[in-house]
Coordinates of C-alpha atoms in Angstrom, one line a residue:
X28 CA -21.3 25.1 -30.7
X29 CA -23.2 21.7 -31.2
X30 CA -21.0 18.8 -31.5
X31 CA -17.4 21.2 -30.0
X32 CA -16.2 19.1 -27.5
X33 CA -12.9 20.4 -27.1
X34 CA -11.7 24.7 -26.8
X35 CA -8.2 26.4 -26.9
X36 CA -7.4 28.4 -23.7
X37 CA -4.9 31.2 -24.6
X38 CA -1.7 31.0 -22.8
X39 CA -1.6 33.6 -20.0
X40 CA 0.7 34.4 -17.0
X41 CA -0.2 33.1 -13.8
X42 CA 0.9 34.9 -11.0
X43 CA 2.8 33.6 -8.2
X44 CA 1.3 33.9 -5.1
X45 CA 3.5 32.6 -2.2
X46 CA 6.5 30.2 -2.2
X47 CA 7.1 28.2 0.7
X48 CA 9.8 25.6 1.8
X49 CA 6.8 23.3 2.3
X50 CA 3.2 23.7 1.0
X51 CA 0.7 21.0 1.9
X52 CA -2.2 20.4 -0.3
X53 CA -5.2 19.2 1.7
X54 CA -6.3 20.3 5.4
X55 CA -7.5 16.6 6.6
X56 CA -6.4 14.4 9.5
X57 CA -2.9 13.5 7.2
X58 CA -2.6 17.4 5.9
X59 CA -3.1 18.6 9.6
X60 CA -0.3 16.9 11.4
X61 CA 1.8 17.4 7.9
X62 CA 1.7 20.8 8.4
X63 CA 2.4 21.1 12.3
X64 CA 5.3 18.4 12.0
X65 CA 6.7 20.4 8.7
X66 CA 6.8 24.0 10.6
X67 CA 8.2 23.0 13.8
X68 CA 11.7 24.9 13.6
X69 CA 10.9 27.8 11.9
X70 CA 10.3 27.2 7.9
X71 CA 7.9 28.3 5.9
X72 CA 4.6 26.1 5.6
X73 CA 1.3 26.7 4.1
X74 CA -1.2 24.5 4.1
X75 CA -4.2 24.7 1.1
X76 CA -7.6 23.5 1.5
X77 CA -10.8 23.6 -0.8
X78 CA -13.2 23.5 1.9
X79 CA -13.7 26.8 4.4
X80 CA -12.2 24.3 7.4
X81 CA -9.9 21.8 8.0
X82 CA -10.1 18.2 9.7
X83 CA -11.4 16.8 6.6
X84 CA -13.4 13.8 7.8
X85 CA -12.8 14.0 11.3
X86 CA -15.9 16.8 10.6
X87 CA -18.7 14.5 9.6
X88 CA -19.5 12.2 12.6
X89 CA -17.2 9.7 12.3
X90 CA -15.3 8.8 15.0
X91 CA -11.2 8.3 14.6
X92 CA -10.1 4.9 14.5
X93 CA -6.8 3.1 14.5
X94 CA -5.5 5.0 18.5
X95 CA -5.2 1.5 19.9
X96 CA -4.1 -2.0 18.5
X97 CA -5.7 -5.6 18.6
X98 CA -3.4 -6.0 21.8
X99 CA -4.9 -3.3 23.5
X100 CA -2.4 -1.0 23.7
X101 CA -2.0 2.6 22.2
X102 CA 0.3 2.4 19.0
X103 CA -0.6 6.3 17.7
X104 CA 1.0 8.3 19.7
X105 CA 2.6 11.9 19.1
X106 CA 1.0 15.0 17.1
X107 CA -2.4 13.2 17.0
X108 CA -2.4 12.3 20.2
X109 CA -1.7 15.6 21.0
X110 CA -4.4 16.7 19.0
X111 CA -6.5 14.8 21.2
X112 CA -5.8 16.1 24.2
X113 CA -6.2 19.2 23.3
X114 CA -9.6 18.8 21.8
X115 CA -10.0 17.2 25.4
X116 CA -9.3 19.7 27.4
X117 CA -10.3 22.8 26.0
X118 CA -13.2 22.1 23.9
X119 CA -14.2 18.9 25.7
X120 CA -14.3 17.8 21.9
X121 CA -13.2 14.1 22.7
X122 CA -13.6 10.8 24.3
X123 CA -11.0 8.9 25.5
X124 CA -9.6 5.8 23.2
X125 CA -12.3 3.2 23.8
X126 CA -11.6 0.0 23.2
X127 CA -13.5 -1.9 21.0
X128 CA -14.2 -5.6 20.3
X129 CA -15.1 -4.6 16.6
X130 CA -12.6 -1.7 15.5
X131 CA -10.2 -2.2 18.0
X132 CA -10.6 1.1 19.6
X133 CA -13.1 4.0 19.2
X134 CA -12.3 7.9 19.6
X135 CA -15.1 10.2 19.4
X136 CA -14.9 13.8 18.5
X137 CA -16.8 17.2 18.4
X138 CA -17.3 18.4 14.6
X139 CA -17.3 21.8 15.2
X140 CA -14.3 21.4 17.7
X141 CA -12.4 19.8 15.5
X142 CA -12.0 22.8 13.1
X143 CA -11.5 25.2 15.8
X144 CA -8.7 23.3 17.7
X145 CA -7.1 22.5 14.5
X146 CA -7.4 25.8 13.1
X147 CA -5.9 27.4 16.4
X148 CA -3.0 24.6 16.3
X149 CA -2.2 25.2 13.0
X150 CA -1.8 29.0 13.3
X151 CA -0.1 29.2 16.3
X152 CA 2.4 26.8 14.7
X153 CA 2.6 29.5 11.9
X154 CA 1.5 27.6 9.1
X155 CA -0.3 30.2 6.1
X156 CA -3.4 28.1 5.8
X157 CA -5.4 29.6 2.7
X158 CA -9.4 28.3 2.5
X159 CA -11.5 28.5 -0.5
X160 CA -8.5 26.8 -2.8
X161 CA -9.0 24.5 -5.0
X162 CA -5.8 22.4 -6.4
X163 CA -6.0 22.9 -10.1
X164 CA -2.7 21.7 -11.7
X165 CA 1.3 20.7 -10.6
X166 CA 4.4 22.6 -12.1
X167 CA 6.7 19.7 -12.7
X168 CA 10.3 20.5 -14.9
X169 CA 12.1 17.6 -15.7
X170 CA 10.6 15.3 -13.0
X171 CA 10.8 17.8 -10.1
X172 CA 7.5 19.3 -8.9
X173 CA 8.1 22.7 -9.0
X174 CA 4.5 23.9 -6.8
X175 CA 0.7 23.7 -7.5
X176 CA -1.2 26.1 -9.7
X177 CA -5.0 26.8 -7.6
X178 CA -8.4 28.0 -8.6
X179 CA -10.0 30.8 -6.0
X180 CA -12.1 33.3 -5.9
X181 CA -9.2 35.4 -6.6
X182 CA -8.2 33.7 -9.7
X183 CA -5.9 31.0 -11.2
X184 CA -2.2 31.9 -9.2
X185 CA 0.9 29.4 -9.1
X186 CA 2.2 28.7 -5.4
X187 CA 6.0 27.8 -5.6
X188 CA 7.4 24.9 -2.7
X189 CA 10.6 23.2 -2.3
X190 CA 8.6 20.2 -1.3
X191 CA 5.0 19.4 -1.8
X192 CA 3.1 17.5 0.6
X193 CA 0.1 15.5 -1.1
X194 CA -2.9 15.1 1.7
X195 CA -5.8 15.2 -0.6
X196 CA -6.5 11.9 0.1
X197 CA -7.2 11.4 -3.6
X198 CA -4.1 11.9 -4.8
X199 CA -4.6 14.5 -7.0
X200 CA -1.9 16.4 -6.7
X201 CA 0.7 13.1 -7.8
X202 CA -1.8 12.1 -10.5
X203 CA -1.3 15.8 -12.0
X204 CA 2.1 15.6 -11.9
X205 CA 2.4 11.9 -13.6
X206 CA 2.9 9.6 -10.9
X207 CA 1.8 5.9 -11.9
X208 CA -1.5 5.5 -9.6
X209 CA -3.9 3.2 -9.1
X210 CA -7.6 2.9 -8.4
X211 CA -10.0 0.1 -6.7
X212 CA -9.7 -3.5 -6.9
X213 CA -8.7 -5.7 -9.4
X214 CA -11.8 -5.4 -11.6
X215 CA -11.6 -1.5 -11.0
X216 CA -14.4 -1.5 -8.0
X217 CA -14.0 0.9 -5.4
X218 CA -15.4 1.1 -1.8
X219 CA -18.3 3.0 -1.5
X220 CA -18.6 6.3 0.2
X221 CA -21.1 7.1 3.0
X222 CA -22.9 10.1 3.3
X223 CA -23.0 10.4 7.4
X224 CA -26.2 12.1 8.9
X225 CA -27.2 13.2 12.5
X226 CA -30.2 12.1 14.5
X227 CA -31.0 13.8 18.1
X228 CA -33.4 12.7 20.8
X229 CA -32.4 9.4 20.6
X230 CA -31.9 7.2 24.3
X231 CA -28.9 5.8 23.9
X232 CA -29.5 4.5 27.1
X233 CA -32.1 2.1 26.4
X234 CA -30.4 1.1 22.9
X235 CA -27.2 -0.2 24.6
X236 CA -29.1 -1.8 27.4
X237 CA -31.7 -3.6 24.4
X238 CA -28.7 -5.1 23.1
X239 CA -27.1 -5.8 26.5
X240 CA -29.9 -7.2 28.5
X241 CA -31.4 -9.5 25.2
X242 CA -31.6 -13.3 25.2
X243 CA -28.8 -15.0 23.4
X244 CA -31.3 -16.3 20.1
X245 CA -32.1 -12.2 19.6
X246 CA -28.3 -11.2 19.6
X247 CA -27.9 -10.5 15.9
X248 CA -24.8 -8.0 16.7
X249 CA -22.7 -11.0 18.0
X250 CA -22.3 -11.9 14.0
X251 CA -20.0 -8.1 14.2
X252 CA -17.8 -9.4 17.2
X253 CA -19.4 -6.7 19.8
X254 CA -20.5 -9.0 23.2
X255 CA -23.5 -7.8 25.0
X256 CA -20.7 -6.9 28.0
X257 CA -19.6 -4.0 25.5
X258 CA -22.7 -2.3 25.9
X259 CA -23.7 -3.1 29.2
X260 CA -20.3 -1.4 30.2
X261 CA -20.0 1.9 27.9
X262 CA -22.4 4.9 27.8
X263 CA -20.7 5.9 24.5
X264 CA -20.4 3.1 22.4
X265 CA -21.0 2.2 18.6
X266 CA -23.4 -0.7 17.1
X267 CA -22.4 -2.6 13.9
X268 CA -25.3 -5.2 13.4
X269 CA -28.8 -5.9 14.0
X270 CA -29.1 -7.5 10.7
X271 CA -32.4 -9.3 11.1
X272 CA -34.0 -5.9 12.4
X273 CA -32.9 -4.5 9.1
X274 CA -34.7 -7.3 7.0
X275 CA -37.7 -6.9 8.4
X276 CA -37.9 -3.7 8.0
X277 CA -37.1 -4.2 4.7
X278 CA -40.0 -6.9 4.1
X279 CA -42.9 -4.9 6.4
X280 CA -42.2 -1.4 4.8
X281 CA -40.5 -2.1 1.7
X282 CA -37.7 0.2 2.7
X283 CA -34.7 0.9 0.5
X284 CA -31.5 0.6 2.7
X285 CA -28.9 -0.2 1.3
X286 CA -26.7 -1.7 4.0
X287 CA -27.5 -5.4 5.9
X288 CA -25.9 -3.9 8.9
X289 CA -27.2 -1.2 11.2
X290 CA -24.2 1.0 12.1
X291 CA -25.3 3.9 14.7
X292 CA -22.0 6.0 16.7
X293 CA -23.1 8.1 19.9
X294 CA -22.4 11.7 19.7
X295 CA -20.4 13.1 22.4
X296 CA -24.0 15.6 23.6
X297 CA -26.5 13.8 25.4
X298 CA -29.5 12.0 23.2
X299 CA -26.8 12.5 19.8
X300 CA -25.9 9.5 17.2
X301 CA -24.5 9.6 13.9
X302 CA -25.8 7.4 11.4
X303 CA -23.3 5.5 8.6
X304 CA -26.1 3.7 6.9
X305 CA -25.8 5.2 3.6
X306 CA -23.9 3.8 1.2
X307 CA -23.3 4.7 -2.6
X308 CA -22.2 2.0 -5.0
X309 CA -19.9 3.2 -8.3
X310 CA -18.9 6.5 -6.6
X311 CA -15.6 8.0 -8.0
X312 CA -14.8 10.1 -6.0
X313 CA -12.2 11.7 -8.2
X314 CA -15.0 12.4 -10.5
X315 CA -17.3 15.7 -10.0
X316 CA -20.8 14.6 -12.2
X317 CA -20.5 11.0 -9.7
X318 CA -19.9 12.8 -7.4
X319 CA -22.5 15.1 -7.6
X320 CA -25.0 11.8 -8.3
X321 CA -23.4 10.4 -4.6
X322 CA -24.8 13.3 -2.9
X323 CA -28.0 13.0 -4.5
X324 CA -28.3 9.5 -4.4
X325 CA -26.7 9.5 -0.1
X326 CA -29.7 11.8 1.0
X327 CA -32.4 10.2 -1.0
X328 CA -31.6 6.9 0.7
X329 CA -32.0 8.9 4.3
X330 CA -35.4 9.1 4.7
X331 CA -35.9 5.7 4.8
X332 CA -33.0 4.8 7.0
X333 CA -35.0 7.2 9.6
X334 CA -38.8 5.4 9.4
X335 CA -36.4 2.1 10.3
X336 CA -34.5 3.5 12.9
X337 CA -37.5 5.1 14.4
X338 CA -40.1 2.4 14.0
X339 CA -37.4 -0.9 14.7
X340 CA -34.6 0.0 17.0
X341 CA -35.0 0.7 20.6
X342 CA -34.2 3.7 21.8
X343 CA -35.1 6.2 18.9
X344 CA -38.8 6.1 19.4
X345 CA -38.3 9.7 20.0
X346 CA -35.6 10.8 17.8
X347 CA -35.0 13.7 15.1
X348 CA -33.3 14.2 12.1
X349 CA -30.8 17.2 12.9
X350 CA -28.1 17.5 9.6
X351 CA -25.8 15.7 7.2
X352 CA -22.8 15.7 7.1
X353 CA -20.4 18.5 5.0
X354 CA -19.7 16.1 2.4
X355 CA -19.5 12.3 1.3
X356 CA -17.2 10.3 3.6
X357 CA -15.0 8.6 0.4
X358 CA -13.2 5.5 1.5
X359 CA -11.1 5.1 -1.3
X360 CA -10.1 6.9 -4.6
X361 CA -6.7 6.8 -6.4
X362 CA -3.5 5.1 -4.7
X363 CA 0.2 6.1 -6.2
X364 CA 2.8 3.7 -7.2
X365 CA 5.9 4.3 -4.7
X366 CA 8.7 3.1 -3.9
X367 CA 7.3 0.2 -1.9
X368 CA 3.9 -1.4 -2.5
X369 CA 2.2 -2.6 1.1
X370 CA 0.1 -5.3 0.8
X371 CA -2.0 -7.8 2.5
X372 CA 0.4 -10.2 3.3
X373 CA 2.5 -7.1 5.0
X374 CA -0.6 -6.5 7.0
X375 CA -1.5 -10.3 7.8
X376 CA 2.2 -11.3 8.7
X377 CA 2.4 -8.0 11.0
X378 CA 5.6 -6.9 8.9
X379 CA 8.3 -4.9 10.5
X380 CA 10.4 -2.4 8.2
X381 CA 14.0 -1.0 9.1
X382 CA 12.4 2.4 7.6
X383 CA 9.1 2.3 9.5
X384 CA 7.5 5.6 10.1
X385 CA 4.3 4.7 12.0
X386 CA 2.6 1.6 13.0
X387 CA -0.6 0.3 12.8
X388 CA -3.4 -2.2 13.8
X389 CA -6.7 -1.6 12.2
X390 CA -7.6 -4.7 10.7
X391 CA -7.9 -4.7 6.6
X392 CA -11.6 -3.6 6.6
X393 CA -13.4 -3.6 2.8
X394 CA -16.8 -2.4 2.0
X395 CA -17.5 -4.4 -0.8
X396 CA -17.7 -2.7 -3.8
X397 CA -20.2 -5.5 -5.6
X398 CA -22.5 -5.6 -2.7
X399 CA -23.7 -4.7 0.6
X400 CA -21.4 -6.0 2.9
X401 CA -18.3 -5.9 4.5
X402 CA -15.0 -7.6 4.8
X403 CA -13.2 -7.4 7.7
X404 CA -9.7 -9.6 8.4
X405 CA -7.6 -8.8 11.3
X406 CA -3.9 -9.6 12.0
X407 CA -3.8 -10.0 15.9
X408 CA -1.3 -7.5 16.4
X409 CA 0.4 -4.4 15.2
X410 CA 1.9 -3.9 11.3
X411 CA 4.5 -0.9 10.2
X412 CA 4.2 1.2 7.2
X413 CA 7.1 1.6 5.5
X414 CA 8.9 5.2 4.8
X415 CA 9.0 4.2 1.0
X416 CA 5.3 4.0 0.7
X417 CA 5.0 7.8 0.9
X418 CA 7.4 8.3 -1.6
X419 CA 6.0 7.9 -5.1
X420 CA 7.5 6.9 -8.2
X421 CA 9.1 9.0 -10.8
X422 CA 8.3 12.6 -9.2
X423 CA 11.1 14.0 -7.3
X424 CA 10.2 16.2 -4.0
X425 CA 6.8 15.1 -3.7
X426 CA 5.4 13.3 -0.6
X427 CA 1.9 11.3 -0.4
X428 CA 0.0 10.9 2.9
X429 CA -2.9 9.4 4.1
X430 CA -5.4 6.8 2.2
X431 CA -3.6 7.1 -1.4
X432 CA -0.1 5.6 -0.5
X433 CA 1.6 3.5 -2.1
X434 CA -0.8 0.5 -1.2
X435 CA -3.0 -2.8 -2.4
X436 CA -6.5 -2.0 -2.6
X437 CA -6.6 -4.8 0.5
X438 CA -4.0 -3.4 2.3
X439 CA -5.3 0.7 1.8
X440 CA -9.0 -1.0 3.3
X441 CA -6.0 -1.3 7.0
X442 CA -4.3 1.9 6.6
X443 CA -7.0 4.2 5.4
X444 CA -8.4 4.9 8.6
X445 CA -8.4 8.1 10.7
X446 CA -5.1 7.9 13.3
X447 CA -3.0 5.8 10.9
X448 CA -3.6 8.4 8.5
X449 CA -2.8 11.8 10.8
X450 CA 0.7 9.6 11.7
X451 CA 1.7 9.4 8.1
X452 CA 1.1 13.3 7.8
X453 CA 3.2 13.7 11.1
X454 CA 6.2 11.2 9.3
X455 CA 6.0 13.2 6.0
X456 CA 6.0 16.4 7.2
X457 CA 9.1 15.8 9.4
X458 CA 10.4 14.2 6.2
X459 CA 10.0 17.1 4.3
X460 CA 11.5 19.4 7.0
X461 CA 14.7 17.1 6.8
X462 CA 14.5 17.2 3.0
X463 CA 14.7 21.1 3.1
X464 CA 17.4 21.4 5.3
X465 CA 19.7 18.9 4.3
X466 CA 18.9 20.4 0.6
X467 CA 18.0 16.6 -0.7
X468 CA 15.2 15.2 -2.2
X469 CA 12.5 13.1 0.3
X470 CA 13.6 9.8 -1.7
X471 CA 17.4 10.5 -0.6
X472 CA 16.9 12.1 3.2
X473 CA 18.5 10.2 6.1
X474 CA 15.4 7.5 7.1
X475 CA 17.2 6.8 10.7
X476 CA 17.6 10.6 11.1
X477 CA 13.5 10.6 10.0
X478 CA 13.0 7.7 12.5
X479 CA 15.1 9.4 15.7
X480 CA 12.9 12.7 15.1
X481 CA 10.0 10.6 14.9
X482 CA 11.0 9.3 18.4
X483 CA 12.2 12.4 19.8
X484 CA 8.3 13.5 19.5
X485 CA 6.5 10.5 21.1
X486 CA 5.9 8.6 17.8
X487 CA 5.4 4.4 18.5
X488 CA 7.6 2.6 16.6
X489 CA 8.4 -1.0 17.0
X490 CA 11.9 -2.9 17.5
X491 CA 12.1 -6.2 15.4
X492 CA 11.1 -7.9 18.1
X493 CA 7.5 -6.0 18.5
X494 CA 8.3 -3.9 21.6
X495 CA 8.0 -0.4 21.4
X496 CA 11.1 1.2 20.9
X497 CA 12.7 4.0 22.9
X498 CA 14.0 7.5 22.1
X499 CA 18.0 7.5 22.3
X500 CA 17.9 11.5 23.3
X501 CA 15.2 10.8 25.7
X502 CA 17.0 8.0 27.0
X503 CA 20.1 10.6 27.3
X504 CA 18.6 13.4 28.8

């Protein structure tokens, strides 16, 4: 077999294994409010998802960003605030939407209640959500995507929709069926990926009053936009800075970090952070072998992120290492070619679209993929994202939610965050709904019928002139 780099695989019949009016591929924040908005009124949903939970990176210690705007003011509303809430009240799973000087605003969650609640939610909403299913292919005849075929423990089966719902966050599932995508910047880089870990034992206490209480010459986080006030006045907070601490670790210990910024997220339990230190240069995260190297690579660079944390920063003088996270937070893969390309300048000029499905305000926010650092340009207000963005080129009834629309690698580094994401998944699965029962493709549904059920459930959408406008069948009733 030395030197075969290619086999023939026998043609076979694949069996099909359900049909659906809507299948979503990919349980994470996007697929998750996909799937709820797509089933409310009775048609069939299922929901696939390759790991054995969902909530996708809402499971690794991050906390969801992108609740409130630069003004202040909540601009995600609807099924994931909803999601929220319930998390809230019968998990006590969440915070409340901080604000913050940095990110805007912060919203910590439980891991392990964020798989439960969103498990419960999705089947009491009577979505067929199938673990352990790996998207392995898309049926496409003559430009229409048909279904998925799926590798399981139980074989290679075809699942048949009349609409498909890409949430993978990669998307994989418009690659396989030949929609034009792109990847990374304009030499190819993309953002690195984090592996996130878990310390315990740590006085978070005493860190937030270090940074509050110290003399204006030590204040290295004020170069991050975080005032002392910020910690002096929140017992659940998140630290982006301390770069000097981190070069003198660096020159005392010879540690390997590979970050200039020390980035530490309380937990929601007493004594709990989350670490997002790590960080993997050249990781394709569309690719298994880097992939695989990531991982590797993300928990060798651990240990030494520990001796600094321990031995530098006040606060963890007693702390332990406790886990990693499931998997490698990616920050940015593939992005398809739709209908409408956002961009930096629709971010920067705070752009308003007559088929707006969600709004946003998290400022465009790179890791470099060259170096170390960070990028970070915000646009003082709110921007939309337009309807066309989720519909990609080429591929009839196919939707794309979450990190890889239709997007600039500048303007994806805005819209790829947490809450953003779970409101495109709540616009496309109500545009898939409509698509099904007006029997018309997503490119060809009613956007202001889209936009009115959008409002009917609580989403923020903007007038032209910025304000947030109103439901007419509220407004009625």
């Amino acid at each position: 077999m030395t030197g075969v780099r290619f086999i023939e695989e026998p043609a076979r019949s694949i069996p099909v294994s359900a049909e659906y009016d809507v299948l979503v591929v990919g349980g994470g924040p996007s697929g998750l409010t996909a799937a709820l908005a797509a089933a409310e009124d009775g048609l069939r949903v299922g929901l696939i998802e390759s790991r054995s939970f969902v909530g996708g990176n809402m499971t690794i210690g991050l906390p969801v960003l992108g609740f409130l705007g630069q003004k202040g003011n909540q601009i995600i509303d609807g099924l994931p605030q909803k999601f929220i809430e319930r998390l809230r009240r019968e998990r006590d799973g969440a915070s409340e939407h901080r604000p913050c000087p940095l990110h805007m605003g912060i919203t910590l969650v439980e891991p392990e209640a964020v798989k439960t609640v969103a498990l419960e939610m999705l089947i009491e909403a009577g979505v067929d959500v199938l673990f352990y299913t790996f998207f392995a292919g898309a049926l496409v005849e003559n430009d229409i995507i048909r279904g998925v075929i799926t590798e399981s423990k139980t074989g290679r089966t075809a699942i048949l929709a009349k609409v498909v719902i890409d949430c993978s966050g990669d998307a994989d599932v418009a690659y396989s069926a030949g929609v034009p995508t792109e990847k990374g910047n304009a030499d190819g880089g993309m953002q690195p990926p984090t592996l996130m870990f878990c310390l315990a034992g740590v006085d978070t206490d005493a860190l937030r009053m270090s940074i509050a209480n110290a003399p204006p010459e030590a204040r290295t986080y004020l170069t991050d936009f975080i005032p002392a006030e910020y910690f002096g006045q929140n017992r659940q907070f998140i630290v982006v800075g301390m770069r000097e601490l981190i070069a003198k670790a660096k020159a005392e210990r010879g540690l390997a970090i590979p970050n200039e910024r020390t980035i530490i997220i309380t937990g929601l339990k007493k004594g709990e952070v989350w670490i997002n230190m790590t960080r993997v240069k050249g990781t394709d995260g569309t690719n298994a072998r880097s992939l695989t190297k990531g991982e590797i690579e993300g928990r060798a660079q651990i240990d030494d992120i520990v001796t600094y944390l321990i031995n530098y920063v006040p606060g963890f003088e007693k702390a332990y290492f406790t886990k990693t996270a499931p998997f490698l937070g990616i920050r940015e893969t593939r992005r398809i070619l739709g209908q409408y390309v956002m961009t930096q300048e629709d971010v920067l000029a705070c752009t308003h679209f007559d088929d707006a499905i969600a709004v946003a305000s998290y400022p465009i926010d790179i890791h470099r993929p060259s170096d170390d650092g960070c990028t970070l340009i915000w646009c003082g207000d709110c921007y939309d994202i337009p309807y066309r963005s989720l519909v990609p080129q080429k591929i009839g009834n196919l939707l794309v939610a979450g990190r890889s629309i239709s997007a600039t690698h500048e303007a994806m580094g805005a819209i790829r965050v947490m809450a953003t994401c779970m409101a495109m998944g709540e616009a496309a699965g109500r545009a898939a709904k409509i698509s099904v029962r007006g029997n018309r493709p997503p490119a060809d549904i009613d956007i202001e019928e889209l936009r009115r059920q959008q409002l009917d459930h609580g989403v923020y959408l903007r007038n032209p002139d910025g304000s947030r406008a109103g439901s007419p069948n509220r407004a009625a009733a």
